[in-house]
C-alpha positions as protocol buffer text, in pm:
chain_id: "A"
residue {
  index: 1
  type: UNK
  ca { x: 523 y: 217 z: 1778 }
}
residue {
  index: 2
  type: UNK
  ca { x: 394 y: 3 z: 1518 }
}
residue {
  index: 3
  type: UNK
  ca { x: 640 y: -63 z: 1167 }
}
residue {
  index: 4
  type: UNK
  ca { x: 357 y: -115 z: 895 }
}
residue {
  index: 5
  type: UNK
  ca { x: 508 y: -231 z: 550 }
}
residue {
  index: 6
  type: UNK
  ca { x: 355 y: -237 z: 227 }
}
residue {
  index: 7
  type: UNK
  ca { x: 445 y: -392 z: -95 }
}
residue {
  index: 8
  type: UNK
  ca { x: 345 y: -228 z: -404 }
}
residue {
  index: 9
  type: UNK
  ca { x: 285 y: -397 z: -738 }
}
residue {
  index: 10
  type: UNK
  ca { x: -111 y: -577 z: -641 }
}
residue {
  index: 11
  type: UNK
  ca { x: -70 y: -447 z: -292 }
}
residue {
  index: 12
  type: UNK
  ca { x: -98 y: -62 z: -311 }
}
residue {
  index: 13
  type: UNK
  ca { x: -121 y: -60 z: -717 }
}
residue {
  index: 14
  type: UNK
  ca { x: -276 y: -208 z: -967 }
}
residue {
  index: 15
  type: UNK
  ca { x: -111 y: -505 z: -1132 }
}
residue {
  index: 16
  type: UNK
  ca { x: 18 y: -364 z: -1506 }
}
residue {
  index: 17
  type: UNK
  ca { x: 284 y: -458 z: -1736 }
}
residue {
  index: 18
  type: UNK
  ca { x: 478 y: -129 z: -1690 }
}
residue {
  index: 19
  type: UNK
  ca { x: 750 y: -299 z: -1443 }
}
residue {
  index: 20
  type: UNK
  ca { x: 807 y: -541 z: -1708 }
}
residue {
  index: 21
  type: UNK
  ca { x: 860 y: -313 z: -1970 }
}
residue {
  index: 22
  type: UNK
  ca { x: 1085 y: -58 z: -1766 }
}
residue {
  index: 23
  type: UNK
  ca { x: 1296 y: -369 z: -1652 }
}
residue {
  index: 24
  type: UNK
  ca { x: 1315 y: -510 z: -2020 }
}
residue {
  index: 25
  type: UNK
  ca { x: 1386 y: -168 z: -2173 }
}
residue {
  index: 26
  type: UNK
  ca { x: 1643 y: -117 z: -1940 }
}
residue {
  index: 27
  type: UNK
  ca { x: 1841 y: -443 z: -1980 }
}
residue {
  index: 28
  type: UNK
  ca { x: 1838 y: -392 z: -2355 }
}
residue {
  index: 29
  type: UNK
  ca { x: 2023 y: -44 z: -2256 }
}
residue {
  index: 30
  type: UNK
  ca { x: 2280 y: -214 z: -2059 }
}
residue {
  index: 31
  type: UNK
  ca { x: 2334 y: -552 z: -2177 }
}
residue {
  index: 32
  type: UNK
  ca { x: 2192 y: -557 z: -2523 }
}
residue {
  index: 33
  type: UNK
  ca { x: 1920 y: -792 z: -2443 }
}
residue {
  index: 34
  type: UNK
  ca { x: 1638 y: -843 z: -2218 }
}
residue {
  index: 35
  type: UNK
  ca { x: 1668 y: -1230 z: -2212 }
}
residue {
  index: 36
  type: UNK
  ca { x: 1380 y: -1437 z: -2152 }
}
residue {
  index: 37
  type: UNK
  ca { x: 1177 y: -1173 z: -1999 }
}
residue {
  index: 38
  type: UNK
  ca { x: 864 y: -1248 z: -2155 }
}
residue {
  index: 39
  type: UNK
  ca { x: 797 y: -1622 z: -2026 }
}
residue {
  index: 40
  type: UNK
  ca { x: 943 y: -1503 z: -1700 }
}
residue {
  index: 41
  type: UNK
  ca { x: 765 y: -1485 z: -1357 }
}
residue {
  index: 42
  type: UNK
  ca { x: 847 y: -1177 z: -1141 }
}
residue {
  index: 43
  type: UNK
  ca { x: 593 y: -1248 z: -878 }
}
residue {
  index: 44
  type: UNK
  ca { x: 759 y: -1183 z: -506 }
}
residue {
  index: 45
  type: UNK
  ca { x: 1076 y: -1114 z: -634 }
}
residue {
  index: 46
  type: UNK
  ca { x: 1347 y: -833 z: -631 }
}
residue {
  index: 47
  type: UNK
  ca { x: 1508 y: -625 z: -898 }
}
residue {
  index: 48
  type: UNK
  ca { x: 1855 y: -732 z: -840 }
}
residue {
  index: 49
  type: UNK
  ca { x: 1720 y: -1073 z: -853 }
}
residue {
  index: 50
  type: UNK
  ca { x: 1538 y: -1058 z: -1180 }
}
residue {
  index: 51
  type: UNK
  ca { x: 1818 y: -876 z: -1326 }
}
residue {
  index: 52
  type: UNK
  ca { x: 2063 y: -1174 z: -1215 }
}
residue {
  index: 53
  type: UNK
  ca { x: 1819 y: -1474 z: -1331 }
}
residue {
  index: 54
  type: UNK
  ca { x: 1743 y: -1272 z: -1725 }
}
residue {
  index: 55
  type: UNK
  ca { x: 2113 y: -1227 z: -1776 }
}
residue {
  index: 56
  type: UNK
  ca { x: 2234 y: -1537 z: -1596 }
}
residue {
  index: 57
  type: UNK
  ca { x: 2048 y: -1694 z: -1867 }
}
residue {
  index: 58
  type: UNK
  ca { x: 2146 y: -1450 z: -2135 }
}
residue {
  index: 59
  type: UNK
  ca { x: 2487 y: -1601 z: -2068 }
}
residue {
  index: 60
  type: UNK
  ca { x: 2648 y: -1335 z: -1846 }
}
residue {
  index: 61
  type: UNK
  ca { x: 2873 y: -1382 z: -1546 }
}
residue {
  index: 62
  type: UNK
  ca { x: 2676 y: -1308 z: -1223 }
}
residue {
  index: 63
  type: UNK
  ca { x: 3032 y: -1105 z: -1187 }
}
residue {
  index: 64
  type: UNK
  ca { x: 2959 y: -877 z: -1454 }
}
residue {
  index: 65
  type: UNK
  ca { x: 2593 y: -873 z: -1375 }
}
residue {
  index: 66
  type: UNK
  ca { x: 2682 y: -740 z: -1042 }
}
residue {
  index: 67
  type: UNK
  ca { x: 2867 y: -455 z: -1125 }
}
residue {
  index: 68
  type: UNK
  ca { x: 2605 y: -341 z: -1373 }
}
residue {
  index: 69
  type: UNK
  ca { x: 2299 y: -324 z: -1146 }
}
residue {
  index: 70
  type: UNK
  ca { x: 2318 y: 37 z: -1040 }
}
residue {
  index: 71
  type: UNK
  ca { x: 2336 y: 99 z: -1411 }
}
residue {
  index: 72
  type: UNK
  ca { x: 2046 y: -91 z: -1500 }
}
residue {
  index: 73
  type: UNK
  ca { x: 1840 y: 66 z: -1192 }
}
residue {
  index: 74
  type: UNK
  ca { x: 1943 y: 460 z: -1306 }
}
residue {
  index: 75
  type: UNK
  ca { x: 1776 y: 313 z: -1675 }
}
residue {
  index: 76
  type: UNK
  ca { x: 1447 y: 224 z: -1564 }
}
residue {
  index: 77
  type: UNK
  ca { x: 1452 y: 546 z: -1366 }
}
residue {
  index: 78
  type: UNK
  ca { x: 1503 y: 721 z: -1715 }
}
residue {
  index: 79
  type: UNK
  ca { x: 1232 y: 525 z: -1883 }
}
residue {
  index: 80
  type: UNK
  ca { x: 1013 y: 463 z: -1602 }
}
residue {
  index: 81
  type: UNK
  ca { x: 818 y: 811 z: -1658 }
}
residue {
  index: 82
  type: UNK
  ca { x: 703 y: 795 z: -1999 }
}
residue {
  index: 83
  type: UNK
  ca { x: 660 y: 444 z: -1965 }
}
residue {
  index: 84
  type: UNK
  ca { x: 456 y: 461 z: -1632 }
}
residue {
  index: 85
  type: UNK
  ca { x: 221 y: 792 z: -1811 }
}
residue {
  index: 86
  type: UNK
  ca { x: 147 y: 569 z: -2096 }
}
residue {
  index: 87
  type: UNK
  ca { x: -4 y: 263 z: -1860 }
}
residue {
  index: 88
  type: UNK
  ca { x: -195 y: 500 z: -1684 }
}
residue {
  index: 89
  type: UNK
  ca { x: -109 y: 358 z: -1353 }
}
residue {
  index: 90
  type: UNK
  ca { x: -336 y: 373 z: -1041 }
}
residue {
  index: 91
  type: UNK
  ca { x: -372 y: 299 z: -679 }
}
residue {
  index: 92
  type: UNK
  ca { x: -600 y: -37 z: -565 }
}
residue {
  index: 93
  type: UNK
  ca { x: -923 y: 2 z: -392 }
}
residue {
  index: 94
  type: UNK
  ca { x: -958 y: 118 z: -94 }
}
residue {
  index: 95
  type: UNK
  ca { x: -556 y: 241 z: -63 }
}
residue {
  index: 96
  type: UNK
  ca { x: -608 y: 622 z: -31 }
}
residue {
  index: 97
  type: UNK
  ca { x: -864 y: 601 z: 193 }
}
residue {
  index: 98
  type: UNK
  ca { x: -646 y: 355 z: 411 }
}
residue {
  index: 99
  type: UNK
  ca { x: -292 y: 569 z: 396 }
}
residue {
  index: 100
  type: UNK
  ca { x: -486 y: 869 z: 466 }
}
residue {
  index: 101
  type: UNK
  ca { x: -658 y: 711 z: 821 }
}
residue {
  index: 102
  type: UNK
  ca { x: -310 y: 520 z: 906 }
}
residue {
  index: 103
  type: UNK
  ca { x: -106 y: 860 z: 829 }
}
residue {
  index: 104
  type: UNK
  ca { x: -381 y: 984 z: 1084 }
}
residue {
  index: 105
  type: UNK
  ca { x: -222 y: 739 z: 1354 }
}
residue {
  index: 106
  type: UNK
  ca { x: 46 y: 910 z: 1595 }
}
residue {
  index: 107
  type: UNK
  ca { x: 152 y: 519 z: 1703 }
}
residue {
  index: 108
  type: UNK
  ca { x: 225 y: 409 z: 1318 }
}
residue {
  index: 109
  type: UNK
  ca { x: 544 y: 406 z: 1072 }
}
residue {
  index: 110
  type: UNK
  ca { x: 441 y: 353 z: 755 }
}
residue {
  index: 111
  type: UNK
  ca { x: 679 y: 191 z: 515 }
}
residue {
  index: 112
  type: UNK
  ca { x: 754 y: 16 z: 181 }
}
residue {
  index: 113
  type: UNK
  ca { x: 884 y: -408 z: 145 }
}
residue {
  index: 114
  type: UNK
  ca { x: 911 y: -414 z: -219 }
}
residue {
  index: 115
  type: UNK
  ca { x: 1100 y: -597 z: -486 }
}
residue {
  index: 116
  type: UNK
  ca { x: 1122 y: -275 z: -674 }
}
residue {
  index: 117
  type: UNK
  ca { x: 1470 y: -57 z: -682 }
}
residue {
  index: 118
  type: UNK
  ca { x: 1391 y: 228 z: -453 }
}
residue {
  index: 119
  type: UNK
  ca { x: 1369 y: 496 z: -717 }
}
residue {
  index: 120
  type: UNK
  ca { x: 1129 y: 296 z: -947 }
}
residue {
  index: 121
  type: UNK
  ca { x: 973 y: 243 z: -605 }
}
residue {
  index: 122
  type: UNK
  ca { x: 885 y: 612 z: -590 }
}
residue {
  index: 123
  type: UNK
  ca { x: 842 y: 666 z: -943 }
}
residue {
  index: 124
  type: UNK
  ca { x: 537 y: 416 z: -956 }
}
residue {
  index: 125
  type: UNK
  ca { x: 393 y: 565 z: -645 }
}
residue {
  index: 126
  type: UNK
  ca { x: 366 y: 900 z: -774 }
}
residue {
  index: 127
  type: UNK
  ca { x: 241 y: 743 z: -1090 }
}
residue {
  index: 128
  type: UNK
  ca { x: -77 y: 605 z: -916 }
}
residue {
  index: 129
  type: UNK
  ca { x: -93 y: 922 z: -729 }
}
residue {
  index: 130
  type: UNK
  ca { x: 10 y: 807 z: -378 }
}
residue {
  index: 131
  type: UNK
  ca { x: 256 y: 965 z: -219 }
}
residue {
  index: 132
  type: UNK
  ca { x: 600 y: 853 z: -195 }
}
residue {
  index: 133
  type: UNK
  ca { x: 656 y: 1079 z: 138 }
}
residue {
  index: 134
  type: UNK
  ca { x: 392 y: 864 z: 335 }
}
residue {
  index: 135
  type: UNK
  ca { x: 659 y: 589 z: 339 }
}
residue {
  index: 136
  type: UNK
  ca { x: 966 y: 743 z: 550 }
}
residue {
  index: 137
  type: UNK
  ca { x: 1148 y: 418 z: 535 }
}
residue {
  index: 138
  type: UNK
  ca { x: 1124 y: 110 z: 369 }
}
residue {
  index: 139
  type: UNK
  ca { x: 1370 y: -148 z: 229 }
}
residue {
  index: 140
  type: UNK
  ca { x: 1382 y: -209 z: -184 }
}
residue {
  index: 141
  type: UNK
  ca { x: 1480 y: -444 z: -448 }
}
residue {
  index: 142
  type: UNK
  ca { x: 1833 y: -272 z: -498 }
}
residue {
  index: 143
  type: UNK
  ca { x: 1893 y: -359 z: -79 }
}
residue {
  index: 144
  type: UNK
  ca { x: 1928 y: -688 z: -126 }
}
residue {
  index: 145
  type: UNK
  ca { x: 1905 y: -1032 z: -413 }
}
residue {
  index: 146
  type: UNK
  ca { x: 1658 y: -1263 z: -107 }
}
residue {
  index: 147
  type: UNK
  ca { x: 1348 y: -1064 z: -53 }
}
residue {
  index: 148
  type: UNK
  ca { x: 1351 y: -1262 z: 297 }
}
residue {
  index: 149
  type: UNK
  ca { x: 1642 y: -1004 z: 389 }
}
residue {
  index: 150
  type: UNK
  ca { x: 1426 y: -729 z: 376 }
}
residue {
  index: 151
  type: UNK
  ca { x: 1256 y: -700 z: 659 }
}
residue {
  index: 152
  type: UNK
  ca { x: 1569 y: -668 z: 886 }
}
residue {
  index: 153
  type: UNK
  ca { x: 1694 y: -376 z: 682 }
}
residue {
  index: 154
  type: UNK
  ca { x: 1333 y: -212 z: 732 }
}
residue {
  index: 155
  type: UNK
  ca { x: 1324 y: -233 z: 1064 }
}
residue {
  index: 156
  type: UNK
  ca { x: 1696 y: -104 z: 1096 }
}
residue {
  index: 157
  type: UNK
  ca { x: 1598 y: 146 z: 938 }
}
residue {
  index: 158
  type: UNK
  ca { x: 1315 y: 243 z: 1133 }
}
residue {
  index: 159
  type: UNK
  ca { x: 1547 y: 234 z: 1382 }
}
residue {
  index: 160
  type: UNK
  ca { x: 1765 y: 459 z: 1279 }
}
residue {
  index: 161
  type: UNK
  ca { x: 1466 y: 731 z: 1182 }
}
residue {
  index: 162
  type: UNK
  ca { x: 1284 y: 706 z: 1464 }
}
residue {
  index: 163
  type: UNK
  ca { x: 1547 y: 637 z: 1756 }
}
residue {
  index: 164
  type: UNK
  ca { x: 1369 y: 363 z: 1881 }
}
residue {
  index: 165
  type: UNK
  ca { x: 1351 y: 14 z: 1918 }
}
residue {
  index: 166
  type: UNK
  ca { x: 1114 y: -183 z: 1621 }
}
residue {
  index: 167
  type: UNK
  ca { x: 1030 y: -556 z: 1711 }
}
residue {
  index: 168
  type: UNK
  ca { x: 941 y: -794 z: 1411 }
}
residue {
  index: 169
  type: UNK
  ca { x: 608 y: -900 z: 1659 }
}
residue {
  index: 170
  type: UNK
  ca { x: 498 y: -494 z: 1612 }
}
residue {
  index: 171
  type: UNK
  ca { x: 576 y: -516 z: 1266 }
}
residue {
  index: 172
  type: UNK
  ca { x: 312 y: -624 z: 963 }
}
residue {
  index: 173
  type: UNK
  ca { x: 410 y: -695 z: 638 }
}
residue {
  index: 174
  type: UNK
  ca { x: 97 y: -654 z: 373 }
}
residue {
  index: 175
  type: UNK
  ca { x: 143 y: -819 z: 10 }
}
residue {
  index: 176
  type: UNK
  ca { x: -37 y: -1005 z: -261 }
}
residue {
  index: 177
  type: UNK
  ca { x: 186 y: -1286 z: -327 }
}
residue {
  index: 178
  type: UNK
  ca { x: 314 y: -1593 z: -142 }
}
residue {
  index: 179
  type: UNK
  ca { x: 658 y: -1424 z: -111 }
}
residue {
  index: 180
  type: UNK
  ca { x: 521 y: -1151 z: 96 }
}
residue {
  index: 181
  type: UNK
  ca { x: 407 y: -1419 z: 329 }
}
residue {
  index: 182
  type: UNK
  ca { x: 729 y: -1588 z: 341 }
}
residue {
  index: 183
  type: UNK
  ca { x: 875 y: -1286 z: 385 }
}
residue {
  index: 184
  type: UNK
  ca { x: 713 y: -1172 z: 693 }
}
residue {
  index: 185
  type: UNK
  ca { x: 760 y: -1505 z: 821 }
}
residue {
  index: 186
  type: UNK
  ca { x: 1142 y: -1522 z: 807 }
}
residue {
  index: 187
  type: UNK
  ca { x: 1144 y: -1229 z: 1017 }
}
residue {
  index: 188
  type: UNK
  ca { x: 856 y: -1331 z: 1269 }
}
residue {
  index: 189
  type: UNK
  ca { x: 615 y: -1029 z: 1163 }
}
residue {
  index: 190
  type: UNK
  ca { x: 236 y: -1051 z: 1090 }
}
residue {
  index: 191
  type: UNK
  ca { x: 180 y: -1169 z: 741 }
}
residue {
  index: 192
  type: UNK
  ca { x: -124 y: -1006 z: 607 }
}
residue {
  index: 193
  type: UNK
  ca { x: -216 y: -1121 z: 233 }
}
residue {
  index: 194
  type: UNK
  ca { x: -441 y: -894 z: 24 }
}
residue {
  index: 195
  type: UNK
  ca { x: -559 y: -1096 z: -316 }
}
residue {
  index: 196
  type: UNK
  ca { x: -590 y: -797 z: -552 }
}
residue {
  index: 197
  type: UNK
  ca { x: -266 y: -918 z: -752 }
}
residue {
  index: 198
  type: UNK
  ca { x: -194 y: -1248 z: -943 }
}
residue {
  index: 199
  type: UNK
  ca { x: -285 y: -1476 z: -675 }
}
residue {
  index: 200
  type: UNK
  ca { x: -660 y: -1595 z: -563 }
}
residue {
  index: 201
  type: UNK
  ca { x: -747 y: -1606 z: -211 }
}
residue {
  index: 202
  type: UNK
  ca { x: -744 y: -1943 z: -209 }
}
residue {
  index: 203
  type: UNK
  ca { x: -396 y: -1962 z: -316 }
}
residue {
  index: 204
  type: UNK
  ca { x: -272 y: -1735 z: -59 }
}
residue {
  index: 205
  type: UNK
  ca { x: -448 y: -1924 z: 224 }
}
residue {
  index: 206
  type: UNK
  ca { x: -236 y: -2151 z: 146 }
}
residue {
  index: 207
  type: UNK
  ca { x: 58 y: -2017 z: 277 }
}
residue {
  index: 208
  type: UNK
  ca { x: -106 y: -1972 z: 630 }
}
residue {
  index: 209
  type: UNK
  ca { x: -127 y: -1607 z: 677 }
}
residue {
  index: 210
  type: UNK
  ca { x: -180 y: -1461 z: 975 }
}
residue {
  index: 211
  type: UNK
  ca { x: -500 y: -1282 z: 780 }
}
residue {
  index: 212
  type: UNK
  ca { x: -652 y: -1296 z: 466 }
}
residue {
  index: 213
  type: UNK
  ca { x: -799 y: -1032 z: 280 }
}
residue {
  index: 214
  type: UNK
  ca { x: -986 y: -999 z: -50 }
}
residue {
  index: 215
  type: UNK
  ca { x: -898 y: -593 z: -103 }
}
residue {
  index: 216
  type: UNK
  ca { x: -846 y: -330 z: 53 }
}
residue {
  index: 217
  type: UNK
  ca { x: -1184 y: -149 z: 29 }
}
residue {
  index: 218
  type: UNK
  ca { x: -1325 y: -150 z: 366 }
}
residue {
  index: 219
  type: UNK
  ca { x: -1092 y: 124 z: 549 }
}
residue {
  index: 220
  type: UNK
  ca { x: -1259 y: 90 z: 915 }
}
residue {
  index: 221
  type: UNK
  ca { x: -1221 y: -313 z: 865 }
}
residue {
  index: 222
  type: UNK
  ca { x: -889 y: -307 z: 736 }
}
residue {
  index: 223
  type: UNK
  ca { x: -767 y: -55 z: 947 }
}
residue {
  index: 224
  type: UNK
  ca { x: -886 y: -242 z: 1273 }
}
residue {
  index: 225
  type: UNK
  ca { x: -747 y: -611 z: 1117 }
}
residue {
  index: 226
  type: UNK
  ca { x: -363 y: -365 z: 1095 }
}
residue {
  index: 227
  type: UNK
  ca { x: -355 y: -248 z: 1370 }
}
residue {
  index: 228
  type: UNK
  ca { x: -537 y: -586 z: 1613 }
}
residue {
  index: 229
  type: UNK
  ca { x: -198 y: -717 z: 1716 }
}
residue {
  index: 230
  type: UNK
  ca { x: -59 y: -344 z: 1866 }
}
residue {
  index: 231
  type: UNK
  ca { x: -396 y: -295 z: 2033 }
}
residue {
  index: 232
  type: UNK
  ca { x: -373 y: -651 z: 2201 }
}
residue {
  index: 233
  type: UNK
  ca { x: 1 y: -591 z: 2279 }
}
residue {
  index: 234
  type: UNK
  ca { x: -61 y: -278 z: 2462 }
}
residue {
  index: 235
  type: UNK
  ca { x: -382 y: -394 z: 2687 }
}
């Protein structure tokens, strides 16, 4: 069986400032301040992370940053809703179509890689309308700080769901950023960048995917680029 997971933010929805807020309205909760959220890239990178760099340079111990993460992850799942409803969130092109024709595939596990906590995970999902039950497993933002940890948990996961064995050279790993890539490639999955977030294709192709692609839109195309390596594998 093939493991196919997605990122979110640019990958599956459309890019907004409504993490940002949710994060920074959260850490003012918590801590009292959001530090220097505003000038700060989040690009590729996980919750616990972010929350560690903002109030490392706020001037808290990564001690006492540590033991407050679950409480800054059950704020933005307070605020995310009102806060998601007024950036009227919604999915990239192309993504229904596609979930709907890989949901239609008995030899597929869909799943989430995402910076995101897993409960703002589903929260922005359902705000763009998708479906968080399409994703059965997935690993999240609140797993682990190093996003290039993920894919291991995923695929332990998977695992664990499915009772069988997932191999990182069944697995792809779809995202807008050069992290995704990275990502994939510390585990030795497929790396298969989409440029409908902050990055240009050209910026991507960089980072030597295994395919580029400029959306999501075509669903027969896309589909058939997913699922080329577990087709060739099983010849």
């Amino acid at each position: 069986m093939q493991l196919i997971l997605f990122d979110i933010d640019g990958t599956l929805i459309a890019l907004s400032r409504a993490g940002r807020t949710v994060l920074a309205g959260a850490l003012r909760t918590v801590f009292g301040t959001a530090g220097p959220i505003d000038n700060y890239s989040m690009a590729g990178k996980t919750d616990a992370l972010m929350i560690h760099d903002l109030m490392g340079a706020a001037g808290f111990a990564a001690a006492t940053i540590e033991t407050r993460l679950e409480e800054v992850f059950e704020e933005m799942a307070w605020q995310a809703p009102a806060v998601f409803a007024r950036f009227e969130m919604r999915p990239c092109g192309g993504v229904p179509e596609l979930l709907e024709a890989l949901r239609r595939q008995n030899d597929v596990l869909l799943g989430l890689l995402t910076g995101n906590n897993r409960r703002i995970a589903g929260l922005k999902l359902q705000a763009a309308g998708l479906d968080p039950l399409l994703f059965p497993v997935g690993a999240f933002g609140c797993d682990h700080r190093d996003r290039n940890r993920l894919p291991g948990i995923a695929l332990a996961r998977a695992q664990a769901l499915m009772g069988e064995a997932f191999v990182p050279e069944e697995t792809v790993v779809v995202g807008d950023t050069p992290a995704d890539i990275v990502c994939a490639r510390s585990s030795g999955a497929r790396a298969i960048a989409v440029a409908t977030g902050g990055y240009s294709a050209a910026t991507l192709a960089t980072y030597d995917p295994d395919l580029l692609l400029y959306d999501l839109a075509d669903t027969d195309s896309v589909l058939g680029s997913l699922r080329a390596r577990a087709v060739d594998a099983h010849a």
